[in-house]
Coordinates of C-alpha atoms in Angstrom, one line a residue:
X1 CA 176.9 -95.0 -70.4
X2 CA 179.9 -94.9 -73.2
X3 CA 181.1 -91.8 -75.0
X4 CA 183.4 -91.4 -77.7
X5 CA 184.1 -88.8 -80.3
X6 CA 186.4 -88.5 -83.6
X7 CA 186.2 -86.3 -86.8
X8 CA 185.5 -85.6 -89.8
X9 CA 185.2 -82.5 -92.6
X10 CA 182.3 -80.3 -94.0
X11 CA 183.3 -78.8 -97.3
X12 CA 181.9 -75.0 -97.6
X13 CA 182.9 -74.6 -101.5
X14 CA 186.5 -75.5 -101.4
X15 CA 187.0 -74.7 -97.8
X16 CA 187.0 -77.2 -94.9
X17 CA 185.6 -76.8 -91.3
X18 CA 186.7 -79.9 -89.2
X19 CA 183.4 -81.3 -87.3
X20 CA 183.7 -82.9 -83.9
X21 CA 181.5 -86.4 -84.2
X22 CA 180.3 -87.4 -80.9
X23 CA 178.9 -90.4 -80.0
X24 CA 176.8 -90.8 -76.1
X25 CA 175.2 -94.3 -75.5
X26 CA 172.6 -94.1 -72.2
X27 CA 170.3 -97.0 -71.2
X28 CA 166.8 -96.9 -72.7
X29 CA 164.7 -98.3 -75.7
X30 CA 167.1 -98.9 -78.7
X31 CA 166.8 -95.7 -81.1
X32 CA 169.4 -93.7 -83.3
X33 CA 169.0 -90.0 -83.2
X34 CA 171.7 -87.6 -85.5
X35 CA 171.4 -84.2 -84.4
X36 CA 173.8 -81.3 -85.8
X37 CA 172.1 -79.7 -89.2
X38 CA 172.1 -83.2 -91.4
X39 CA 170.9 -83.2 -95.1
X40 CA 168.9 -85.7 -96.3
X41 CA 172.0 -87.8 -96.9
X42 CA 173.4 -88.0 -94.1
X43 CA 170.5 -88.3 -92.1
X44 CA 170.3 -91.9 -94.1
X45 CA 173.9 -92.7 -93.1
X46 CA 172.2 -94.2 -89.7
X47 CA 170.8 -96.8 -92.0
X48 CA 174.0 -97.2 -93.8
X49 CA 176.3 -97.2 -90.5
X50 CA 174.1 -99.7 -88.5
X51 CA 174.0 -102.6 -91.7
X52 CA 178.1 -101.8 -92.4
X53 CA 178.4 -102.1 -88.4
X54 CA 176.7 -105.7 -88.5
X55 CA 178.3 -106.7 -91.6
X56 CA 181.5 -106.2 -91.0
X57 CA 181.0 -108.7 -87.7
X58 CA 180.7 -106.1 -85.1
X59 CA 178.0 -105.9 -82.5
X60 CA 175.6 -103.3 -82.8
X61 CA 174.8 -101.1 -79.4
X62 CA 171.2 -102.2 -78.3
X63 CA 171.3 -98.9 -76.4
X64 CA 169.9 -95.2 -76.6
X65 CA 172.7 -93.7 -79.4
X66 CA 172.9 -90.0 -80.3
X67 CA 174.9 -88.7 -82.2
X68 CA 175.9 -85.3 -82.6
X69 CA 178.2 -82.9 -85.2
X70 CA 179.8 -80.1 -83.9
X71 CA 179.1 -77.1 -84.3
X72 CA 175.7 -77.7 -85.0
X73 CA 175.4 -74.2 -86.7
X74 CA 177.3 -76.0 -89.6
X75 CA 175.1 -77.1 -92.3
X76 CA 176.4 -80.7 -93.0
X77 CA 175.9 -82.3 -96.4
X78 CA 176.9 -85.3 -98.0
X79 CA 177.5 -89.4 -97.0
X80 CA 181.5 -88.6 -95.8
X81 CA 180.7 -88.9 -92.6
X82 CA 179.5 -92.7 -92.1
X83 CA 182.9 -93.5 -91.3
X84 CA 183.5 -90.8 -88.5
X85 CA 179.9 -91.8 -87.2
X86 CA 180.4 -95.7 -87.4
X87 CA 183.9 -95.1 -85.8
X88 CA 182.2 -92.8 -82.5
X89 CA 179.8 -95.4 -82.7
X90 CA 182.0 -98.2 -82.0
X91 CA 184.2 -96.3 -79.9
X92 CA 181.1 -95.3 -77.6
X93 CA 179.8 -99.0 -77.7
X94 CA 183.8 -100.0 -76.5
X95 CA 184.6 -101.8 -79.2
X96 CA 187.5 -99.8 -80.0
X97 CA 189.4 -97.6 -77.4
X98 CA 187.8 -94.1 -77.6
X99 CA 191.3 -92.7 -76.7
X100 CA 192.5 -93.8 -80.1
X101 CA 189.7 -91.9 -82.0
X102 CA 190.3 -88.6 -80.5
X103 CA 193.3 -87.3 -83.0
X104 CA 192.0 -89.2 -86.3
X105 CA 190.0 -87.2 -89.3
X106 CA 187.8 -89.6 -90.8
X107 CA 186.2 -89.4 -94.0
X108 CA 184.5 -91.9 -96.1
X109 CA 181.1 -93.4 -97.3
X110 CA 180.1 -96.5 -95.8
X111 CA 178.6 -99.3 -98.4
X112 CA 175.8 -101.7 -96.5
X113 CA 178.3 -104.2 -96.6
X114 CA 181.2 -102.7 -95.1
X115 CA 183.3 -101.5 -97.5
X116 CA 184.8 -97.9 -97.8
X117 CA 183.7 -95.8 -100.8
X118 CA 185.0 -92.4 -102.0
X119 CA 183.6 -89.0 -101.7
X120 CA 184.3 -85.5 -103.2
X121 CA 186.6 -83.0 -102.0
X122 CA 189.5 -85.3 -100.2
X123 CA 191.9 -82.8 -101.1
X124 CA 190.2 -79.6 -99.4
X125 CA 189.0 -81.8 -96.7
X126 CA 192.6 -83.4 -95.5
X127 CA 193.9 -79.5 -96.5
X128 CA 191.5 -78.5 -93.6
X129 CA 192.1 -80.7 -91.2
X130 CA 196.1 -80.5 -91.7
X131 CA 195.5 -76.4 -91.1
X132 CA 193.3 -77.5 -87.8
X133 CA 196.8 -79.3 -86.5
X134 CA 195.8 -83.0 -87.4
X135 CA 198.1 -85.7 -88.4
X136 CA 196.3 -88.8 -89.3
X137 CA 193.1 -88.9 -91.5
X138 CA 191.5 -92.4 -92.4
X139 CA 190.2 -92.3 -96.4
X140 CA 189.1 -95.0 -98.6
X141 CA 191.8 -97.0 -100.1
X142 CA 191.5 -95.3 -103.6
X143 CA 191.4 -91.7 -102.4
X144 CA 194.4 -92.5 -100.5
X145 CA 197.1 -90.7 -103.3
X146 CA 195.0 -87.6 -103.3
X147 CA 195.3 -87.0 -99.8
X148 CA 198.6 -87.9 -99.4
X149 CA 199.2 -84.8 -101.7
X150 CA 199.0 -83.2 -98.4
X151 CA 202.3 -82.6 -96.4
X152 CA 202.9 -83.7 -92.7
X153 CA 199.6 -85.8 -92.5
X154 CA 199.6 -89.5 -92.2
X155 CA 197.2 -91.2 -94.3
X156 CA 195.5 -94.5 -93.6
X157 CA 193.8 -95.6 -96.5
X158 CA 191.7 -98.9 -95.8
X159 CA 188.8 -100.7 -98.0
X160 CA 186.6 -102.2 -95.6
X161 CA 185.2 -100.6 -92.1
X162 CA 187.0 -104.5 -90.9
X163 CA 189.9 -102.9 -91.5
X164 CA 190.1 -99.7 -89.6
X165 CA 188.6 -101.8 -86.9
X166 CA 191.2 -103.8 -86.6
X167 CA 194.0 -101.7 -87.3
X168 CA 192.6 -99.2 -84.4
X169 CA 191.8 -102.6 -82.0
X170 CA 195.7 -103.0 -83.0
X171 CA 193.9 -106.5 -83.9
X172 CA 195.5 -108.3 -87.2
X173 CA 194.1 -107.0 -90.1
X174 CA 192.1 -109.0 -92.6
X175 CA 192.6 -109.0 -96.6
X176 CA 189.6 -108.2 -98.6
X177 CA 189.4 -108.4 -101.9
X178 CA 190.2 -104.8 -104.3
X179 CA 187.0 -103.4 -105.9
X180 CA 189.5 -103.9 -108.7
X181 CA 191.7 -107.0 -109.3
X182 CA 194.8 -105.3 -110.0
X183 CA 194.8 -102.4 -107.5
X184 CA 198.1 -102.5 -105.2
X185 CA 197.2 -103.2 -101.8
X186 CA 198.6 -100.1 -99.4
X187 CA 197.9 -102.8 -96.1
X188 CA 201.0 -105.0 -97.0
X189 CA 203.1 -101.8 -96.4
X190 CA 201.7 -100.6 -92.8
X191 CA 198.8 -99.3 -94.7
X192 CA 200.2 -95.8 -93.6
X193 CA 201.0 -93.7 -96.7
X194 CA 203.2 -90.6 -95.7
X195 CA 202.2 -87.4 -97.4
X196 CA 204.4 -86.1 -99.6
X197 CA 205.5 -85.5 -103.2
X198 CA 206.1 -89.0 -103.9
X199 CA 202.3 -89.7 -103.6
X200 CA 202.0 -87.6 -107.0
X201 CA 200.9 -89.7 -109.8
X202 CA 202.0 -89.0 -113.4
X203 CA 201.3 -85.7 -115.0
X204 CA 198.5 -85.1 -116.8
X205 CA 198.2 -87.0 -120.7
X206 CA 199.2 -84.7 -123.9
X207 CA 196.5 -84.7 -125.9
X208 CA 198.4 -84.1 -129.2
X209 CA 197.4 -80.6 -129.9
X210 CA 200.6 -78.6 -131.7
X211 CA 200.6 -75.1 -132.9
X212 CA 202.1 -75.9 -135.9
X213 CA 199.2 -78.0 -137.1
X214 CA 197.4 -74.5 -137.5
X215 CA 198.1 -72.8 -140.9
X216 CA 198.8 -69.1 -141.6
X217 CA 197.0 -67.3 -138.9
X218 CA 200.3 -65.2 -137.8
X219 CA 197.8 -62.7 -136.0
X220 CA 195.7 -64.8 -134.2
X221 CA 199.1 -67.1 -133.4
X222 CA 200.6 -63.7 -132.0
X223 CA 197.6 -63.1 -130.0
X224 CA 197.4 -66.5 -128.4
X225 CA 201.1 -66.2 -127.5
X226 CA 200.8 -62.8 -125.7
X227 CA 197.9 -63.8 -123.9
X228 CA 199.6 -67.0 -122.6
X229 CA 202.5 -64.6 -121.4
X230 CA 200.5 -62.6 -119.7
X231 CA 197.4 -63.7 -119.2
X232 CA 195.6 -61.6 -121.3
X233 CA 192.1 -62.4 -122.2
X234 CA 191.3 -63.1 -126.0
X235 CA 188.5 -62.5 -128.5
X236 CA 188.8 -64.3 -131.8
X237 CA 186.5 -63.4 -134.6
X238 CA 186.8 -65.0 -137.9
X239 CA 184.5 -67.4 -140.0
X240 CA 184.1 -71.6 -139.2
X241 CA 186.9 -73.3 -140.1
X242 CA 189.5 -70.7 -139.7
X243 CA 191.1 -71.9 -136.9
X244 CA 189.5 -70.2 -134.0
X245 CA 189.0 -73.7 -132.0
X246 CA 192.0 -75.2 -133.0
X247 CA 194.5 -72.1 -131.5
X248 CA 191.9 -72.0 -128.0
X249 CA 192.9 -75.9 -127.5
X250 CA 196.5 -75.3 -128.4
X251 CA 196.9 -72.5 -125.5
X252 CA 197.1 -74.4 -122.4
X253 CA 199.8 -76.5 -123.7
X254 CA 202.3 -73.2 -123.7
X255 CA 201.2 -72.1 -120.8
X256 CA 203.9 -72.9 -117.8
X257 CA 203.2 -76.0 -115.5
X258 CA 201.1 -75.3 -112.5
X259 CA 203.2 -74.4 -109.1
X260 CA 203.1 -76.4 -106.0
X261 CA 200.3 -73.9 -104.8
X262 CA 198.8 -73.4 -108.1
X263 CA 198.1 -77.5 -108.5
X264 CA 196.7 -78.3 -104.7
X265 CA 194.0 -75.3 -105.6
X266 CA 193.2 -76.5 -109.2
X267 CA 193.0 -80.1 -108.1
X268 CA 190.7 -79.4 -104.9
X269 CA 188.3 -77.7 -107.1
X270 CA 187.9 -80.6 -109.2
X271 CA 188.1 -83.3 -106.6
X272 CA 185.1 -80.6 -105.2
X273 CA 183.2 -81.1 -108.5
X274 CA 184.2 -84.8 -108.6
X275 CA 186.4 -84.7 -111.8
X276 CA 189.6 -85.6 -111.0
X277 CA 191.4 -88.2 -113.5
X278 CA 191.4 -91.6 -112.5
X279 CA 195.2 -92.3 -111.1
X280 CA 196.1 -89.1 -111.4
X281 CA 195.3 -87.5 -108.0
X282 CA 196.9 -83.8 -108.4
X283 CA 196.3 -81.5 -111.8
X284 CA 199.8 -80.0 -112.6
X285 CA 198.8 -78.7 -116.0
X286 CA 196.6 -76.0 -117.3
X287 CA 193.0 -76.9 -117.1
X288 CA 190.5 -76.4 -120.1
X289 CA 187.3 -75.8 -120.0
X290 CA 184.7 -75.1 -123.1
X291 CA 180.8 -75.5 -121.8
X292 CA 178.6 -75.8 -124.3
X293 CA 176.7 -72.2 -125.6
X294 CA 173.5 -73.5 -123.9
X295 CA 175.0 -73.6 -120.4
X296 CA 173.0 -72.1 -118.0
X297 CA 174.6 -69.6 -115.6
X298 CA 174.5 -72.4 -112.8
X299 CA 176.8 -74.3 -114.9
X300 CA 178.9 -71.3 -115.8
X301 CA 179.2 -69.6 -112.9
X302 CA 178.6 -72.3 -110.1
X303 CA 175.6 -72.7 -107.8
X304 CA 172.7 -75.7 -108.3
X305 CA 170.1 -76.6 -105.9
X306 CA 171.4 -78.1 -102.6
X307 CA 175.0 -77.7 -101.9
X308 CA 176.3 -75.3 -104.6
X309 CA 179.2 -76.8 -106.6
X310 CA 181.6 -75.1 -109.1
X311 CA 180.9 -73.9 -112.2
X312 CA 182.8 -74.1 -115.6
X313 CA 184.6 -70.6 -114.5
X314 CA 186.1 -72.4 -111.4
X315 CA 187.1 -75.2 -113.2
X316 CA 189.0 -73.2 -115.8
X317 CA 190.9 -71.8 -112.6
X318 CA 194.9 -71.4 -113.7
X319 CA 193.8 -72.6 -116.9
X320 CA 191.4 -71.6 -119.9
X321 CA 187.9 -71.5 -120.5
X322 CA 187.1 -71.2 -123.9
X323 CA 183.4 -69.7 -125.3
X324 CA 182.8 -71.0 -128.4
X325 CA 180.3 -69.3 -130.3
X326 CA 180.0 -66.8 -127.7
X327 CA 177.0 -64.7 -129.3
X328 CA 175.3 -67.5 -129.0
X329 CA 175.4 -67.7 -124.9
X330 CA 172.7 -65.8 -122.6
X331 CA 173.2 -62.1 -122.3
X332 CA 173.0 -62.7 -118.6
X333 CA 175.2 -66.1 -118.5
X334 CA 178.2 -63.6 -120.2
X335 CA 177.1 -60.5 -117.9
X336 CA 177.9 -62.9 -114.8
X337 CA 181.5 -63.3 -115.9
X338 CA 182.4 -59.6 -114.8
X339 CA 182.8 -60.2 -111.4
X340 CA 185.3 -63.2 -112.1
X341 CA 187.3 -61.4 -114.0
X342 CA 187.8 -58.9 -111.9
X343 CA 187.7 -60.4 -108.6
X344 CA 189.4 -63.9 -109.4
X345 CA 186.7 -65.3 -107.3
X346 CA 183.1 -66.4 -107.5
X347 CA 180.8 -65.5 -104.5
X348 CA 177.6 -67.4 -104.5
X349 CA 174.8 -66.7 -101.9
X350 CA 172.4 -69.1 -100.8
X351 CA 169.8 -69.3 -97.8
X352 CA 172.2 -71.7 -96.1
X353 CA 175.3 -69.9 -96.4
X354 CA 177.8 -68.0 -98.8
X355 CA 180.0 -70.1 -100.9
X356 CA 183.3 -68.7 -102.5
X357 CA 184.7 -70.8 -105.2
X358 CA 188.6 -69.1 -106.7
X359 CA 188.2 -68.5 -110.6
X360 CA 191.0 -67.0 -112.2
X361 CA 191.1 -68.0 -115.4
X362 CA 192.4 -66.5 -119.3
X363 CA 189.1 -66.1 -121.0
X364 CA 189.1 -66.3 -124.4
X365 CA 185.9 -65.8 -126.6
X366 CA 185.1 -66.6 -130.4
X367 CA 182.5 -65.8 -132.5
X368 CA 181.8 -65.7 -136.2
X369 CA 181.6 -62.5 -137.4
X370 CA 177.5 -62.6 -138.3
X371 CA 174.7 -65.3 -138.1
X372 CA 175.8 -67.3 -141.3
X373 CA 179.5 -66.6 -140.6
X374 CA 180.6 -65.5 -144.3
X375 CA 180.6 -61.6 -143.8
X376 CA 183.8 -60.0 -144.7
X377 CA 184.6 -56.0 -145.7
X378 CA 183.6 -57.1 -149.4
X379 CA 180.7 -58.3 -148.5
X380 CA 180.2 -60.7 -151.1
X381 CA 179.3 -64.3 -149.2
X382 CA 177.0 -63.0 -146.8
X383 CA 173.9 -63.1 -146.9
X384 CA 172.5 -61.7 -144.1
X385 CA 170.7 -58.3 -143.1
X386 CA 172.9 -55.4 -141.9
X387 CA 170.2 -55.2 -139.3
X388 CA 170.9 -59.2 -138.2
X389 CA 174.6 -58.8 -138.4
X390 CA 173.9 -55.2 -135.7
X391 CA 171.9 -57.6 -133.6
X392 CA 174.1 -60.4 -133.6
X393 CA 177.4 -58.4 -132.5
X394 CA 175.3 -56.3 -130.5
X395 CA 174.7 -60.1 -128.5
X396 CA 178.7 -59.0 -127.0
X397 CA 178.3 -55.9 -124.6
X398 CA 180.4 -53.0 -124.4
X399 CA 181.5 -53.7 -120.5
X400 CA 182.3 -57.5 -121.3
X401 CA 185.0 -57.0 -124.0
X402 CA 186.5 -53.4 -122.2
X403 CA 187.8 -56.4 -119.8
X404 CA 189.4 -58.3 -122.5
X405 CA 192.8 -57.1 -123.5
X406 CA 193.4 -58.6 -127.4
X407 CA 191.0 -58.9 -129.8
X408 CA 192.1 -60.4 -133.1
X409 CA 190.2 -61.3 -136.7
X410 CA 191.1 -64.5 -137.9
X411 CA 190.9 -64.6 -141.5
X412 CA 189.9 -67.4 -143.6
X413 CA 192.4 -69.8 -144.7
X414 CA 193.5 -69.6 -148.7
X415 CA 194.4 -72.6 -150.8
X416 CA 197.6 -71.4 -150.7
X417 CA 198.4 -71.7 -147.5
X418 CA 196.3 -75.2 -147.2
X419 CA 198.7 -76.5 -150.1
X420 CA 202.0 -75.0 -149.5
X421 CA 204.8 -76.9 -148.6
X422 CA 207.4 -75.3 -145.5
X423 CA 205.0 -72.9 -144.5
X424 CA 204.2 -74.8 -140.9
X425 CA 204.5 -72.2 -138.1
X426 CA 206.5 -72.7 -134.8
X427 CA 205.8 -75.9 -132.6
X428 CA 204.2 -75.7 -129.2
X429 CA 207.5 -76.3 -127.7
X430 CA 209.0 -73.6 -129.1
X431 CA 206.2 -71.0 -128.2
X432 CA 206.2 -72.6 -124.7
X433 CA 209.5 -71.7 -124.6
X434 CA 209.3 -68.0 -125.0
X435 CA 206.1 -67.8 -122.7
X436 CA 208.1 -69.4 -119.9
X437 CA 210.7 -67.0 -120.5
X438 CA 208.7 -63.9 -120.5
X439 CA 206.3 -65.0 -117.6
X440 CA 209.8 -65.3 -115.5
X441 CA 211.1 -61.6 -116.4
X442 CA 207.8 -60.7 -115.5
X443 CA 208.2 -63.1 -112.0
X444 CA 211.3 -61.2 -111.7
X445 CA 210.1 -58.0 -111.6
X446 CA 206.7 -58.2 -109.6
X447 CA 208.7 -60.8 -106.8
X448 CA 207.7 -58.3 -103.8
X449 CA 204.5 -57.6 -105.4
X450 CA 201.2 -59.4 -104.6
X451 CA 201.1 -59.7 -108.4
X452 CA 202.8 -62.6 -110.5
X453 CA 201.3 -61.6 -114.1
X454 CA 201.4 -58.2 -116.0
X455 CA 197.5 -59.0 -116.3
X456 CA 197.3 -58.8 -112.7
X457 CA 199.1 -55.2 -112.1
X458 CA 196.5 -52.6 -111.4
X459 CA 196.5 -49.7 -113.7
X460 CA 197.9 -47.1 -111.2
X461 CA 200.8 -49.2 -110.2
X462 CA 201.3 -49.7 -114.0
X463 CA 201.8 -46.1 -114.8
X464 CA 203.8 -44.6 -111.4
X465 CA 206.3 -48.1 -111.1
X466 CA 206.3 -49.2 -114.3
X467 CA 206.0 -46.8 -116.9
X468 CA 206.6 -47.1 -120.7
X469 CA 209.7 -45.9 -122.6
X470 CA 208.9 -41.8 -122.8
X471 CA 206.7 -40.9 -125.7
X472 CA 206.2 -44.8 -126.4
X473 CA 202.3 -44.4 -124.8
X474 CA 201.7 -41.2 -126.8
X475 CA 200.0 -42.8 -129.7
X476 CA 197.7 -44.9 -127.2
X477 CA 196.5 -41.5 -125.4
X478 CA 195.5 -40.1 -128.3
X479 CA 193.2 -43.1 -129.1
X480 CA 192.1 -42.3 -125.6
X481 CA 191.6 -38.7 -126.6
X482 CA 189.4 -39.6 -129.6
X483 CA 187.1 -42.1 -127.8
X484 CA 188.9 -45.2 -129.7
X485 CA 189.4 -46.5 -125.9
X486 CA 188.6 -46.0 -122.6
X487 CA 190.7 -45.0 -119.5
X488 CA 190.5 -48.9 -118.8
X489 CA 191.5 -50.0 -122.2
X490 CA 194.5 -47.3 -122.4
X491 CA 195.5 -49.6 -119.0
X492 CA 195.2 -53.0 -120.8
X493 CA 197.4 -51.5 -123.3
X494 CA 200.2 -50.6 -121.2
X495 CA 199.8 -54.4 -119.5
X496 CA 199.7 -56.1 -122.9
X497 CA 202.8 -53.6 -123.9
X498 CA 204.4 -55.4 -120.9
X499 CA 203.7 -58.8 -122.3
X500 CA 205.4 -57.7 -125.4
X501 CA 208.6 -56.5 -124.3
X502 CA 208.7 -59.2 -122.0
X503 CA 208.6 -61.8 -125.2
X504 CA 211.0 -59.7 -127.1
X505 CA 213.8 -59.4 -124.2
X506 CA 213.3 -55.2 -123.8
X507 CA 213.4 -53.8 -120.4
X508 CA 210.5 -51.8 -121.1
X509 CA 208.0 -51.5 -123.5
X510 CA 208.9 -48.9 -126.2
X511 CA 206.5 -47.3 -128.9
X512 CA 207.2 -50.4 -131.4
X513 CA 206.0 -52.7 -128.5
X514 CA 203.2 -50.0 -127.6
X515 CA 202.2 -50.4 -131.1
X516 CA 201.6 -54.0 -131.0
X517 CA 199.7 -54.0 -128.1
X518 CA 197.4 -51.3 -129.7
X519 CA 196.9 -53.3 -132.8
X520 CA 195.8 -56.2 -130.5
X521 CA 193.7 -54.0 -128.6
X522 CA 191.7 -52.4 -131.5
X523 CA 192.2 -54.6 -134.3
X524 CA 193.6 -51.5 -136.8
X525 CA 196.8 -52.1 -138.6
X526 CA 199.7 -50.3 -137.3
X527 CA 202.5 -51.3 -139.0
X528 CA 204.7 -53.2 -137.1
X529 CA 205.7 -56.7 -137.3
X530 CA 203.3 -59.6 -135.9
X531 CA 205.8 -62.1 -134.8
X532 CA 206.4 -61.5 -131.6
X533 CA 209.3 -64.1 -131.7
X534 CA 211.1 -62.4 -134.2
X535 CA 211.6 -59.2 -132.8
X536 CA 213.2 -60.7 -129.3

């Protein structure tokens, strides 16, 4: 009788549970039984495991096998555990000293002929089994830099099951050829890659995308950079060709480079949902996300049949997600976005469990401002029905844009400013510049907070720690007073006010800065001066 156990990962959203894989060989007719909540993929891996076992020259147990995953009450999905199982397998069958197995994480798909092939959710699964106290984890070759992402774990990435064979037989290890010809080869250095920050490929590609490419638009421009300051959530209404797309994929390029923290949860969600750039292992730059205004609240949201992967919401998480002609989405796809924008989080519940995917994102929504997107206060383009254009905005409800905190109309753009010569706004650097300055006065100020944003701050604490200058809110409560807001609204004021001050260099907000924010709240004229970066 031989017994020999390793482990591996199962992924619950982006959360790991390390799973003991136990392998118990017992005289008796030849038969493979996998016991421990297997999906339909991984009950085939006994297929997959028993062909790479022969192919890669090893000698397959003709023996009772089980094998079981612990705990069992674990629902296990997926093909990354053919590499734990093969290794119990082997280790059970003394091919490799089970002694050796006991202290390794192993994940990885196995090929029929040996070789190693990559899986989703490296990242959260090495994360996992570095929080369970591991130190060595086995990946394929070309997952290797994203776990290494991954302090104080030892990474041993290898191509073929020949190889982690005979690196744990401490036999010599064999060269086989790269799935691609001009990969480096990790063996010729020890094939142990220490984790650390050195594993970090190059940032992620500029895609080109300047602020000052967009004309005019001073408003809109003034909204975008608030909301990158603070993280305010955006509405832009206007008619095509304004600008409204243009400024959405300009905003992640001023908003500050992603934290240590901020990067290893933005890149396990997308190694999750299997997007990760090729040679790029970790995300250190805002994400974008824009799904299509036919995506279904699955695809929004998260979920899907099986194991429930994340949604367009989790995607954009520390980034943007941008709704382009948002009228046009489901009433119930845009009524599901409440509870990430107030919780930060998606929960979605399923027969087999509860998955929680992290989604804080800056939302920002555009729309045309009826169904042929030519009405304006004259009047004299459209075409349409009052009672179409009622229907059409009514598409927005009330509850939905109370949660967002500026809401600007972008005008259409004149000859004049299309032909005029000098009249280029700031560059993206130069915005950037200002956000990253504001966002650390506001870093400054909330450092012993849970908070890092003005966006963030509750209401409460808004008013008792950090109240406006005196008689700077009075204007906002009477809008309050008359119905023009609501008690959360007058709140998002005060936080945008914050954002302002913060951009101009004041210690708090006073009624010109209290002003602003109103105007981006409500949309009527005020009177003060748009450019944010010419009042600092």
């Amino acid at each position: 009788m031989g017994f020999a156990r390793t482990c591996s990962v199962a992924l619950v959203g982006v959360e790991g549970v390390v799973v003991e894989v136990q392998a118990d060989l017992e005289p008796g007719v030849a038969a493979f039984t996998l016991v421990g909540l297997p999906d339909k993929s991984l009950s085939e891996s006994r297929d997959r495991v028993r062909a790479a076992v022969v192919n890669s020259g090893a000698e397959w147990p003709q023996k009772k096998l089980t094998v079981g995953l612990s705990p069992a009450s674990v629902p296990k999905a997926g093909s990354g555990y053919d590499l734990a199982v093969a290794s119990a397998v082997l280790g059970a069958a003394e091919r490799i000293d089970p002694r050796v197995l006991t202290d390794i994480v192993m994940i990885g798909e196995l090929g029929l002929d040996g070789r190693v092939r990559p899986v989703r959710g490296i990242l959260p699964a090495v994360l996992a089994a570095a929080d369970a106290g591991f130190e060595q984890v086995v990946v394929p070759e070309c997952a290797a830099a994203e776990a290494s992402l991954v302090p104080g774990v030892s990474v041993l990435g290898v191509r073929t099951l020949r190889q982690l064979i005979a690196v744990l037989a401490d036999e010599p290890v064999p060269q086989e050829e790269p799935d691609e010809p001009d990969r480096p080869d990790p063996l010729a250095a020890g094939l142990r890659v220490p984790g650390g920050m050195h594993a970090v490929g190059a940032a992620q590609p500029d895609h080109g995308h300047d602020l000052a490419d967009v004309v005019g638009q001073l408003s809109a421009r003034t909204a975008v950079e608030v909301a990158a300051a603070g993280g305010h959530h955006l509405f832009l209404e206007g008619p095509p060709g304004a600008g409204k797309t243009m400024l959405a994929e300009r905003l992640p390029a001023i908003l500050p480079r992603l934290g240590r923290q901020e990067s290893l949860e933005v890149t396990a969600v997308h190694s999750v949902a299997g997007l990760l750039p090729p040679g790029k292992p970790l995300i250190d730059t805002a994400p974008y996300c824009a799904p299509h205004h036919s995506a279904t609240m699955q695809a929004l949201v998260g979920g899907g049949p099986g194991i429930a992967r994340p949604g367009a919401v989790s995607l954009a998480h520390r980034g943007v997600l941008f709704l382009d002609e948002t009228p046009e989405f489901s009433s119930h796809v845009l009524d599901a976005l409440r509870q990430p924008l107030e919780a930060g989080h998606v929960v979605i519940a399923r027969s087999a469990g509860v998955v929680r995917f992290p989604a804080k994102f800056l939302m920002v929504l555009a729309a045309n401002p009826c169904p042929c997107g030519r009405f304006s206060q004259q009047g004299d383009l459209c075409e349409c029905p009052p009672s179409a254009i009622r229907r059409y905005q009514a598409r927005l409800s009330g509850p939905l844009l109370d949660r967002v905190d500026l809401r600007v109309e972008v005008d259409r753009v004149t000859r004049a400013e299309l032909s005029g010569r000098g009249a280029r706004g700031e560059s993206t650097a130069t915005v950037a510049a200002r956000v990253r300055a504001a966002r650390e006065r506001a870093g400054a100020r909330l450092a012993d907070t849970p908070w890092r944003s003005n966006s963030e701050v509750p209401g409460r604490e808004l008013r008792h720690r950090w109240p406006a200058a005196p008689g700077a809110m009075d204007e906002a409560e009477r809008s309050l007073e008359r119905g023009v807001l609501t008690a959360r609204g007058l709140d998002r004021v005060l936080r945008v006010a914050w954002t302002v001050a913060d951009l101009a260099g004041h210690d708090r907000p006073d009624a010109t800065d209290v002003a602003l924010a109103l105007q981006l709240r409500t949309g009527v004229p005020r009177g003060v001066p748009m450019a944010v970066g010419a009042r600092a």
